[in-house]
Coordinates of C-alpha atoms in Angstrom, one line a residue:
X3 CA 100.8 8.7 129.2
X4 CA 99.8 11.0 132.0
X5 CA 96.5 10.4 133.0
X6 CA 93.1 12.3 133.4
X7 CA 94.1 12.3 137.4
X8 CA 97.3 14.0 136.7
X9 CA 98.8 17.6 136.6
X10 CA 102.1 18.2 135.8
X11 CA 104.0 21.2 136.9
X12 CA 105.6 22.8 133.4
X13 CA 108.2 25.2 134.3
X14 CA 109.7 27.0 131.1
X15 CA 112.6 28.8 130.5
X16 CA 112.8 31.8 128.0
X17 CA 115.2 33.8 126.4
X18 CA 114.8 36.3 123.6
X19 CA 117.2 33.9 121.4
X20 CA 115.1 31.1 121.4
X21 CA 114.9 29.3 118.7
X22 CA 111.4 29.0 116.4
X23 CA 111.6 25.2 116.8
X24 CA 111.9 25.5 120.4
X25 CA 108.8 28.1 120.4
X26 CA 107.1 26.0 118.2
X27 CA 107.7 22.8 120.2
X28 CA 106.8 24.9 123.6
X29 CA 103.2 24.4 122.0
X30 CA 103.0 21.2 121.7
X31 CA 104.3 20.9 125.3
X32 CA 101.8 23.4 126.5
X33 CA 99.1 22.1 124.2
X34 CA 99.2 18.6 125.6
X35 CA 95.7 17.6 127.9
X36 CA 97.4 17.7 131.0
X37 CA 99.4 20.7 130.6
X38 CA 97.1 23.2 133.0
X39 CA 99.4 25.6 134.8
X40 CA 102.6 27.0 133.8
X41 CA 105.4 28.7 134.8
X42 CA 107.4 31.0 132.6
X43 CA 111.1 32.0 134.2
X44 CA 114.0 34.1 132.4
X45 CA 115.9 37.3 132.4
X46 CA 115.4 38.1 129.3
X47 CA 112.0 37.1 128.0
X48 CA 110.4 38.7 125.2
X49 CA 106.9 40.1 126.1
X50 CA 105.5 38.8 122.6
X51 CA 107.2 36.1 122.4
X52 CA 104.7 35.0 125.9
X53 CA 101.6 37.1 124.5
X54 CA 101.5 34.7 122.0
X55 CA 101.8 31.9 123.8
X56 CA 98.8 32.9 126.4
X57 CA 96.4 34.2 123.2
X58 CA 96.7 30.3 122.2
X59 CA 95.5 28.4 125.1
X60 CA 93.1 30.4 127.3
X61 CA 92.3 27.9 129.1
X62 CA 95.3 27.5 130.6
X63 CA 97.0 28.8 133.3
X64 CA 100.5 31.0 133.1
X65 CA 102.4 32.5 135.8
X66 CA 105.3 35.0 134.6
X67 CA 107.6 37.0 136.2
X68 CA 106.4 40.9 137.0
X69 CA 109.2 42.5 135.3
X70 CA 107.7 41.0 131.9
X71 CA 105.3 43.7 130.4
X72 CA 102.5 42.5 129.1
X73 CA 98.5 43.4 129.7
X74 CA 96.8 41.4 132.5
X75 CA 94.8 38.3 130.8
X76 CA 92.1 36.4 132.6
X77 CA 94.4 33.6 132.4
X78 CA 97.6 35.2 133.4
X79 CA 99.2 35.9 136.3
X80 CA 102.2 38.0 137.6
X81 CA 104.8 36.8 139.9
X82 CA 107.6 38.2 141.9
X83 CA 110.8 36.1 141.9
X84 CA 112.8 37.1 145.1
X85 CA 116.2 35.6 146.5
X86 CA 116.5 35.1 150.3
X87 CA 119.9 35.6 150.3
X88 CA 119.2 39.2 148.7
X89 CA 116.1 40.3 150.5
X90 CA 117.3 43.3 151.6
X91 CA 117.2 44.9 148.2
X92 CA 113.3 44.7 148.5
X93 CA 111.7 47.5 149.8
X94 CA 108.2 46.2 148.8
X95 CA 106.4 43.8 146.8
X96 CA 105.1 44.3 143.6
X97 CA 102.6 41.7 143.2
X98 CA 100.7 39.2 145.5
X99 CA 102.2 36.3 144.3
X100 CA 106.1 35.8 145.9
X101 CA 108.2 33.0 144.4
X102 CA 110.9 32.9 147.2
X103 CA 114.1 31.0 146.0
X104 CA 116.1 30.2 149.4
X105 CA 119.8 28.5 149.1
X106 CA 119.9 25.7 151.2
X107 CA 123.9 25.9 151.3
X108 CA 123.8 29.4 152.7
X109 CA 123.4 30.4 156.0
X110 CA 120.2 32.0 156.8
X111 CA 120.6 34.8 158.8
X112 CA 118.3 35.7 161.6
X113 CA 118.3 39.7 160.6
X114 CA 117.2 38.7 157.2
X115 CA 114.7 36.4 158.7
X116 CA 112.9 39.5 160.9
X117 CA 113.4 41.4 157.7
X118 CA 111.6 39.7 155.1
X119 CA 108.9 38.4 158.3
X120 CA 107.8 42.5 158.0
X121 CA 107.7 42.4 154.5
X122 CA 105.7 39.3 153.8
X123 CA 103.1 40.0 156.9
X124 CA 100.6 41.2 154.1
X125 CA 97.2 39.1 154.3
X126 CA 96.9 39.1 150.4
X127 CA 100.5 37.7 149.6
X128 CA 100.7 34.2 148.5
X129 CA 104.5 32.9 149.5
X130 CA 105.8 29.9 147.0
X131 CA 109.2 28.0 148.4
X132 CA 111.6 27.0 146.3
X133 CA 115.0 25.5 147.3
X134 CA 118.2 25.5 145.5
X135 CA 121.7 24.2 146.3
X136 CA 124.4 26.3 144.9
X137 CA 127.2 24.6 146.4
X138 CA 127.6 21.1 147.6
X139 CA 125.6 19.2 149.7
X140 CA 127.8 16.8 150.2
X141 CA 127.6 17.9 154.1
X142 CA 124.8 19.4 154.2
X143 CA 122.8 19.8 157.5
X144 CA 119.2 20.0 156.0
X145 CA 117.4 20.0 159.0
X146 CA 119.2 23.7 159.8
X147 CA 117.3 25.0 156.6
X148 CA 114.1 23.6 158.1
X149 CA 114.4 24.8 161.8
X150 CA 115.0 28.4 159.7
X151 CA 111.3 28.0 158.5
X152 CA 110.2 28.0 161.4
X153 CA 110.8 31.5 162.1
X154 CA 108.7 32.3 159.1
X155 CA 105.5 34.1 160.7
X156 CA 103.8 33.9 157.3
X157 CA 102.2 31.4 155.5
X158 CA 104.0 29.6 152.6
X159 CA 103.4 26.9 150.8
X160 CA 106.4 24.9 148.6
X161 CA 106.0 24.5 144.8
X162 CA 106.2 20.7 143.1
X163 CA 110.1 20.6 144.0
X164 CA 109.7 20.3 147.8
X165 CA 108.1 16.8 148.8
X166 CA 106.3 16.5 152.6
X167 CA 107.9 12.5 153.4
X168 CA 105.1 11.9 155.3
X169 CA 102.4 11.8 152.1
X170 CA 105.1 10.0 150.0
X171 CA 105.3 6.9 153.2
X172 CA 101.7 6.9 153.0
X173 CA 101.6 7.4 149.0
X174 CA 104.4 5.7 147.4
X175 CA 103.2 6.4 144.5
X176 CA 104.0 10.1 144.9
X177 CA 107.8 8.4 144.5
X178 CA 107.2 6.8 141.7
X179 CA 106.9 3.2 143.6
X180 CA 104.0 2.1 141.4
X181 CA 102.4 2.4 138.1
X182 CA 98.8 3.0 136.7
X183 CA 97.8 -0.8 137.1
X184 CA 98.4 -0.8 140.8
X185 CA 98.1 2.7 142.4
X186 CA 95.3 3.9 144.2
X187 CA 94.7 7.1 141.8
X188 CA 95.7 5.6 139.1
X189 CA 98.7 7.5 138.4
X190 CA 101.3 7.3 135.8
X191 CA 105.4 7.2 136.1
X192 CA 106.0 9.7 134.1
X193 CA 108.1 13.2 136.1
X194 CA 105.1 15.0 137.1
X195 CA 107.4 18.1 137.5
X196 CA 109.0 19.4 134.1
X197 CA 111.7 21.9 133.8
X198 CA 111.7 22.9 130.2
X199 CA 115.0 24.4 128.6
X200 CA 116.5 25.1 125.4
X201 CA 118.7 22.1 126.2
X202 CA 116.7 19.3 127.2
X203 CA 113.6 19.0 129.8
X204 CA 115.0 18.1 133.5
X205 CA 112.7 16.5 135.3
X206 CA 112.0 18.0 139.0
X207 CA 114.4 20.6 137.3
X208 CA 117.6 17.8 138.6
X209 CA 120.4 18.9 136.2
X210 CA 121.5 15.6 135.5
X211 CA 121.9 14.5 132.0
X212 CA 122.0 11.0 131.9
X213 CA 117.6 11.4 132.9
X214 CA 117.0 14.6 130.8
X215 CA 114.4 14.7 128.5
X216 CA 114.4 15.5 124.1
X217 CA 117.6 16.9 124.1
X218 CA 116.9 17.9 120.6
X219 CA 113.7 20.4 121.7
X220 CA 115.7 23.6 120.1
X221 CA 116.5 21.7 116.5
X222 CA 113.9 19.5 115.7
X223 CA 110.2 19.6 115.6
X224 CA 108.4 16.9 118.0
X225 CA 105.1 15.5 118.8
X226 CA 105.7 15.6 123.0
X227 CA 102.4 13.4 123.3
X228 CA 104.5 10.8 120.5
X229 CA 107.2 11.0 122.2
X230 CA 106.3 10.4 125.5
X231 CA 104.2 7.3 124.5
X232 CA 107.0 6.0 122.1
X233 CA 110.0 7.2 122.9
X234 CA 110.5 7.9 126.5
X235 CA 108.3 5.5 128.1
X236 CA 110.7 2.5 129.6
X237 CA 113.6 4.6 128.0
X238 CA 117.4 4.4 129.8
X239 CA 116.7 7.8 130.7
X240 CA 113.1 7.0 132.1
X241 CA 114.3 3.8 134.2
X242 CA 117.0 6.1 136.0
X243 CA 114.8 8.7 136.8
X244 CA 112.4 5.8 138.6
X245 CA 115.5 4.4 139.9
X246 CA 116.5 7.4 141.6
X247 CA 113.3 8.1 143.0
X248 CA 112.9 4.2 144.6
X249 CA 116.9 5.2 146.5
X250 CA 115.4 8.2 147.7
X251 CA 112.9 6.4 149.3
X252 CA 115.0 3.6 150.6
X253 CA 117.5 6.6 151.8
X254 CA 115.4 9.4 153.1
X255 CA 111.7 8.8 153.4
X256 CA 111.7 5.5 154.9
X257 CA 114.4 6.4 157.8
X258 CA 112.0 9.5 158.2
X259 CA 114.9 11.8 158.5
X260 CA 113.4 14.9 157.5
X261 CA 110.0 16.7 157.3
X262 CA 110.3 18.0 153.6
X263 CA 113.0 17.3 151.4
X264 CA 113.8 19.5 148.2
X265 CA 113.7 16.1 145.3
X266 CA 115.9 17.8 142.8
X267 CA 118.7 18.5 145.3
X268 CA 118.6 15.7 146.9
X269 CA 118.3 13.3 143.2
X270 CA 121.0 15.0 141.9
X271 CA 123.3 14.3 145.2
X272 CA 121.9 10.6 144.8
X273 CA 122.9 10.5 141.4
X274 CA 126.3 12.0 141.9
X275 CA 127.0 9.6 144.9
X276 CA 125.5 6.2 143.4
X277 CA 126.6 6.9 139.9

């Protein structure tokens, strides 16, 4: 079980034809102890369906998009989701909070770059990273998506998907490379980023099936705390996701190729090479 020390990012997807198991088994997720912040994403969520939610735990943390209308809560928190590749649809921001998705398969362009530098420069705007890959990366050059961040002249900061290398060499356990009996904070190695969906949980949101996470979430009612402890610990599913993490850091970290590295991408192009 996740540990006293430990945080977990949940990251939740909604849809307005969720399922009442699903809903119902969202609060057991959410209701866990270590469950403090999380992050709602969807087009199509229903405002109750999150008011809910919030009204139960208020003393947790929730992050949802702006576009959902619902009341300002001391525990709740707007967000604006913006593409990169898109950014010239945005004539301003609507909240403080900026979840910027960027395509590490695209091209960044420089124009875009000086264009979304003016929009940022705002002292009270809080920039989150997050990389995706919608297209192979079977040749990627990385390090071209990195030199781009570089231009930024605005302070970001990456969510739970993007890993600095140089913490991991210094912390294997952020990899994974040690349990609870041996690591220096005690940690667990359990995902400590969870993408929830109405088909599974993905940890570090990698789309790969063969380490996803109660694949039954929409039909049948769970204990997550249960089945954490009982079912997934030392699991098939749960010995391939630490398997995957210790190639990563025989592949990337301890050649010290890159600065950052996005861990889903690059898992799921581990997995898809190796597997």
């Amino acid at each position: 079980m996740y540990n006293i020390f430990e945080s977990p990012t949940i990251r939740i997807e909604l849809n307005s034809n969720d399922s009442l198991i699903y809903l119902n088994n969202l609060q057991s997720i959410i209701g866990t102890r270590f469950a403090d912040k999380i992050y709602f994403y969807g087009y199509d969520i229903d405002s109750k369906t999150v008011n809910d939610i919030v009204n139960l735990f208020p003393e947790k943390e929730f992050y949802i998009p702006i576009n959902v209308d619902l009341k300002q809560k001391e525990n709740l928190s707007h967000y604006a989701f913006i593409y990169l590749h898109d950014i010239r649809k945005y004539e301003k921001l609507h909240s403080n909070l900026v979840i910027l998705n960027i395509d590490i398969t695209e091209y960044v362009d420089r124009d875009d770059i000086d264009y979304i530098n003016k929009l940022m420069n705002k002292d009270y705007v809080i920039v989150i990273i997050q990389m995706v890959a919608s297209k192979t990366v079977k040749n990627l050059d990385f390090q071209r998506t990195l030199s781009s961040l570089e231009l930024f002249d605005f302070d970001f900061y990456f969510d739970g998907l993007v890993k600095p290398l140089s913490i991991i060499r210094e912390h294997p356990c952020n990899a994974y490379l040690c349990n609870g009996q041996n690591c220096h904070s005690s940690k667990s190695n359990f995902p400590r980023y969870l993408h929830v969906t109405n088909k599974g949980i993905y940890p570090y949101s990698a789309k790969i099936e063969e380490i996803s996470m109660l694949k039954e979430i929409a039909t049948h009612p769970v204990d997550f705390q249960e089945y954490l402890n009982h079912r997934y610990n030392n699991s098939l599913e749960h010995r391939l996701f630490i398997e995957l993490n210790k190639r990563l850091f025989q592949e990337y970290v301890m050649n010290q190729m890159f600065e950052y590295l996005p861990w889903n991408i690059f898992m799921e192009k581990m997995f898809y090479e190796k597997y």
